[in-house]
PDB file of C-alpha atoms in Angstrom:
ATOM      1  CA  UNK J   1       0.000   0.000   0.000  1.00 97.00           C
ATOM      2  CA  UNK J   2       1.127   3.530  -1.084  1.00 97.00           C
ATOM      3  CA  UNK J   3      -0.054   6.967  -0.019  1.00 98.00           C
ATOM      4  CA  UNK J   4       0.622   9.864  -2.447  1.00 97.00           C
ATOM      5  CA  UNK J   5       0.646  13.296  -0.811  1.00 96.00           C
ATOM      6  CA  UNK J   6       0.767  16.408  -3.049  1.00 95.00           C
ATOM      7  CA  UNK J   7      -0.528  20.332  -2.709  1.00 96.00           C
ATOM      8  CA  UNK J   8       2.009  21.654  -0.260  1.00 94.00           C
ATOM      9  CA  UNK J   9       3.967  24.901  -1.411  1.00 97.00           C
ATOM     10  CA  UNK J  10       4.283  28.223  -0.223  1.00 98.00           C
ATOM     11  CA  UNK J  11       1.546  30.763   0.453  1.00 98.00           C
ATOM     12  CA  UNK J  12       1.112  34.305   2.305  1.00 98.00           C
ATOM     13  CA  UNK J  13      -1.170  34.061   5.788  1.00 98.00           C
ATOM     14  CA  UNK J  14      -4.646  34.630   4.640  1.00 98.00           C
ATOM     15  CA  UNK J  15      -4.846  32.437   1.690  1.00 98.00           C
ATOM     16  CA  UNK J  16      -5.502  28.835   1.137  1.00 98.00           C
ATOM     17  CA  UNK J  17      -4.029  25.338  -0.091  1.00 98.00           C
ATOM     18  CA  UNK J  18      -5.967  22.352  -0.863  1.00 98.00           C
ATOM     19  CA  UNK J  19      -3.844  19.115  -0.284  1.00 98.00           C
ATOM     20  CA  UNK J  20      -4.359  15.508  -1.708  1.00 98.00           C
ATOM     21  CA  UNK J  21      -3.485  12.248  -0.732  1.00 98.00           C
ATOM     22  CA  UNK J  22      -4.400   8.964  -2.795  1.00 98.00           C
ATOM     23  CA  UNK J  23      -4.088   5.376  -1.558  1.00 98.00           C
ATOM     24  CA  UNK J  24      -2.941   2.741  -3.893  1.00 97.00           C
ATOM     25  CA  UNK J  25      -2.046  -0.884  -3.876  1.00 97.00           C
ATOM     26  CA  UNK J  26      -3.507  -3.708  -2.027  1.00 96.00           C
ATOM     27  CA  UNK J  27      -6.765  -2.407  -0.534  1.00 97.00           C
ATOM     28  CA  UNK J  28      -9.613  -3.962   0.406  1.00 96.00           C
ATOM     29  CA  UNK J  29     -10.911  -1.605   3.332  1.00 96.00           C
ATOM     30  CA  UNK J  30      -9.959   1.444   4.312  1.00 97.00           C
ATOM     31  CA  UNK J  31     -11.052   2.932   7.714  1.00 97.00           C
ATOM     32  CA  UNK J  32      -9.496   6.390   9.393  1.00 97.00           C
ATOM     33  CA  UNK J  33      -7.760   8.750   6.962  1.00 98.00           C
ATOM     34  CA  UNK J  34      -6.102  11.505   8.630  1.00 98.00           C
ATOM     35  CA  UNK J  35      -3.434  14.412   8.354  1.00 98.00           C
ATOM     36  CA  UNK J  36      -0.625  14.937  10.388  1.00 98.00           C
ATOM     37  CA  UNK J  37       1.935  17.879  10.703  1.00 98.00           C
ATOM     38  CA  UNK J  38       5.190  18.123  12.043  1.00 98.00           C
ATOM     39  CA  UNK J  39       7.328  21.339  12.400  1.00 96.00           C
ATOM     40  CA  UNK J  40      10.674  21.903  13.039  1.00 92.00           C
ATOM     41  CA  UNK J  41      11.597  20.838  16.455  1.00 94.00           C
ATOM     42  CA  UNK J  42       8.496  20.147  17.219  1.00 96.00           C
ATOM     43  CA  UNK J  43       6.517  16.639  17.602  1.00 97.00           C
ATOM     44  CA  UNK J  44       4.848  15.511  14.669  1.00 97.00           C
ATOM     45  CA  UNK J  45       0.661  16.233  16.066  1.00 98.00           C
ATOM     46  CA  UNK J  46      -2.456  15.620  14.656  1.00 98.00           C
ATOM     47  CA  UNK J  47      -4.564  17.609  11.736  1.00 98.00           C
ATOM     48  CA  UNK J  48      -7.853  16.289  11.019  1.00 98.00           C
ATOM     49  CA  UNK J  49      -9.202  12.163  10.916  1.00 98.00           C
ATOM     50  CA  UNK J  50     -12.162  11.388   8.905  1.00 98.00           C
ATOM     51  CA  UNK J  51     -13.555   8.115   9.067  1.00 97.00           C
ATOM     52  CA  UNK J  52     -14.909   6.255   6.298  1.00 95.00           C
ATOM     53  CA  UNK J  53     -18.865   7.367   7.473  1.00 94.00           C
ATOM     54  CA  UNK J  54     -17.588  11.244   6.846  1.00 94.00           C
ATOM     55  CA  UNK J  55     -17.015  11.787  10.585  1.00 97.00           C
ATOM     56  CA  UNK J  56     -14.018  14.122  11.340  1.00 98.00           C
ATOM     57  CA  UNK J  57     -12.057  15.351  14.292  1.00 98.00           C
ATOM     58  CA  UNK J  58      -9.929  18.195  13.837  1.00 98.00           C
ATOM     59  CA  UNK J  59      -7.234  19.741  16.037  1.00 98.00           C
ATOM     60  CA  UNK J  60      -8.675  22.992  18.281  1.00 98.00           C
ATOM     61  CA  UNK J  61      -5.658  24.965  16.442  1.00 97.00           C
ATOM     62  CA  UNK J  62      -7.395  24.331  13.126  1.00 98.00           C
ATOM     63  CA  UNK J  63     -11.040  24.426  13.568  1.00 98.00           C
ATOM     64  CA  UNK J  64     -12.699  26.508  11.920  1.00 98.00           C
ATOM     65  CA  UNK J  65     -10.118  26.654   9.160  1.00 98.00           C
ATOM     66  CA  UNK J  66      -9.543  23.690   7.913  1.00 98.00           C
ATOM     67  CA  UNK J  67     -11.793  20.858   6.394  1.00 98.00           C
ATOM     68  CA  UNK J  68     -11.272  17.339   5.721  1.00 98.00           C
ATOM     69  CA  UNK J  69     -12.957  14.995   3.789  1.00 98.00           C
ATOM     70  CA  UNK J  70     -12.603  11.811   1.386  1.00 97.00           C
ATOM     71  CA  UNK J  71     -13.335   9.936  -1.852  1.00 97.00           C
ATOM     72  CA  UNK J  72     -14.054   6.445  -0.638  1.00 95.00           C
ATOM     73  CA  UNK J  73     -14.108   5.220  -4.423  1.00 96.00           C
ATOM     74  CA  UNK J  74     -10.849   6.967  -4.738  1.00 96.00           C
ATOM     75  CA  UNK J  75      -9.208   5.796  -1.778  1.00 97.00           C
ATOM     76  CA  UNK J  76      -8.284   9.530  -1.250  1.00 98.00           C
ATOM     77  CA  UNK J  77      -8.348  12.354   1.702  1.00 98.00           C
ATOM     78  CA  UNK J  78      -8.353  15.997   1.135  1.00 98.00           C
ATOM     79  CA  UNK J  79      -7.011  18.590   3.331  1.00 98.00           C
ATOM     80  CA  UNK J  80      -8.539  22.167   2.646  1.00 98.00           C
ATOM     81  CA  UNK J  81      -6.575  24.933   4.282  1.00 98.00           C
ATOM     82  CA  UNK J  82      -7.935  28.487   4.155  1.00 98.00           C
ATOM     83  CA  UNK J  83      -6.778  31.224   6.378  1.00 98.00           C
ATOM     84  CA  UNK J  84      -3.574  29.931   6.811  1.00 98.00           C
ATOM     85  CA  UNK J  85      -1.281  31.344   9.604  1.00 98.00           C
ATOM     86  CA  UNK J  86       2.553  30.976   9.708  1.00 97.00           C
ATOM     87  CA  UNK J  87       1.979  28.603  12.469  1.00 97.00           C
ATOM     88  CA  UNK J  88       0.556  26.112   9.867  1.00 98.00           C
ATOM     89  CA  UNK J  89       3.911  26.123   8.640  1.00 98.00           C
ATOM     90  CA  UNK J  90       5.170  22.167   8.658  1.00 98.00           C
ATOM     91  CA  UNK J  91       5.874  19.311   7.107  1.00 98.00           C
ATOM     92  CA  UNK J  92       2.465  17.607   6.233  1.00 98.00           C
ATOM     93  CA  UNK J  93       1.349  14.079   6.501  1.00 98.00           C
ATOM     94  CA  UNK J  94      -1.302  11.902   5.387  1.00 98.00           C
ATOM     95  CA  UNK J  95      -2.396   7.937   6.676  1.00 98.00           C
ATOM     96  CA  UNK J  96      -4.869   5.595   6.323  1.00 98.00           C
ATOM     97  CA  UNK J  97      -5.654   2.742   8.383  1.00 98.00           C
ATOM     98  CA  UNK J  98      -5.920  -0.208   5.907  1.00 98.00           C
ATOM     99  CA  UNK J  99      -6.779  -3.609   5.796  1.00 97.00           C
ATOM    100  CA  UNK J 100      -5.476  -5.495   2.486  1.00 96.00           C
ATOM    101  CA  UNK J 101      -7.808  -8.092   2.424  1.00 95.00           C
ATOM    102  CA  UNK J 102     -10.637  -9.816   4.563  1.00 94.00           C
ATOM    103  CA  UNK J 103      -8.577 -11.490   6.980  1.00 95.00           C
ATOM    104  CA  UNK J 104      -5.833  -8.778   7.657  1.00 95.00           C
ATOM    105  CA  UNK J 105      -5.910  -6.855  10.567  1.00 96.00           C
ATOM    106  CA  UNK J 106      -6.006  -2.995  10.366  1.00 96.00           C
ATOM    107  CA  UNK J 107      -2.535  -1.558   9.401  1.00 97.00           C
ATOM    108  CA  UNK J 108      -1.653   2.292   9.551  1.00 97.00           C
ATOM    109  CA  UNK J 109       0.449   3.550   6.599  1.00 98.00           C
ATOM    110  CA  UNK J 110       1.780   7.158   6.169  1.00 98.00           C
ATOM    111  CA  UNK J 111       2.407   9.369   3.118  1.00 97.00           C
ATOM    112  CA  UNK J 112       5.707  11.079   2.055  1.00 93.00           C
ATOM    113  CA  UNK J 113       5.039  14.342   3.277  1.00 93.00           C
ATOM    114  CA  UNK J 114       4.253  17.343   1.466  1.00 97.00           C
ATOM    115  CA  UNK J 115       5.937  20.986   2.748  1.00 98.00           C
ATOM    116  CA  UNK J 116       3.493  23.882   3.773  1.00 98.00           C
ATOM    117  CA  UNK J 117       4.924  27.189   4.123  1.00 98.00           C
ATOM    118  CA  UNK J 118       3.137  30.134   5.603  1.00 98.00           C
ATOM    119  CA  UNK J 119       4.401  33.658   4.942  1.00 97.00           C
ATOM    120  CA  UNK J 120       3.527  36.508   7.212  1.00 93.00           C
TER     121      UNK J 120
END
């Protein structure tokens, strides 16, 4: 299983990127999709979740902000990121909890990363 991040690059605070991330490979389920961030010298924290019924969570620094949601056909998760802050600026990833076929358990994999910078 592979997870294909893209839609990072730099911005001034105020405006907006949309980021994609699209699971390929051996799937036959997918449950939680979710974004992480991680800036520099800091611990890599959570984004957003969705699961695959459309609920989401989102971090309280975010909210507001920032919307998740997901293509179940697609096997992909969208991060929409409007009134960004220079505080948003990280490295950001994306994961899915998978299972690759009926009798698998659940297994988390993570995306490459995609850079967000935040201008002020």
């Amino acid at each position: 299983v592979q997870l294909q991040a893209s839609g990072g690059g730099l911005v001034q605070a105020g405006g907006s990127l949309r980021l994609s991330c699209a699971a390929s490979g051996r799937i036959f389920g997918i449950n939680l999709m979710g974004w992480y961030r991680q800036a520099p010298g800091k611990q890599r924290e959570l984004v957003a979740a969705i699961a695959s019924g459309g609920s989401a969570n989102y971090a309280d620094s975010v909210k507001g902000r920032f919307t998740i949601s997901r293509d179940n056909p697609e096997n992909t998760v969208f991060l929409q990121m409007n009134s960004l802050k220079p505080e948003d600026t990280a490295v950001y990833y994306c994961n899915a909890d998978v299972k690759t076929s009926l009798w698998a358990t659940w297994s988390r994999y993570w995306g490459q990363g995609t850079q967000v910078t935040v201008s002020s």
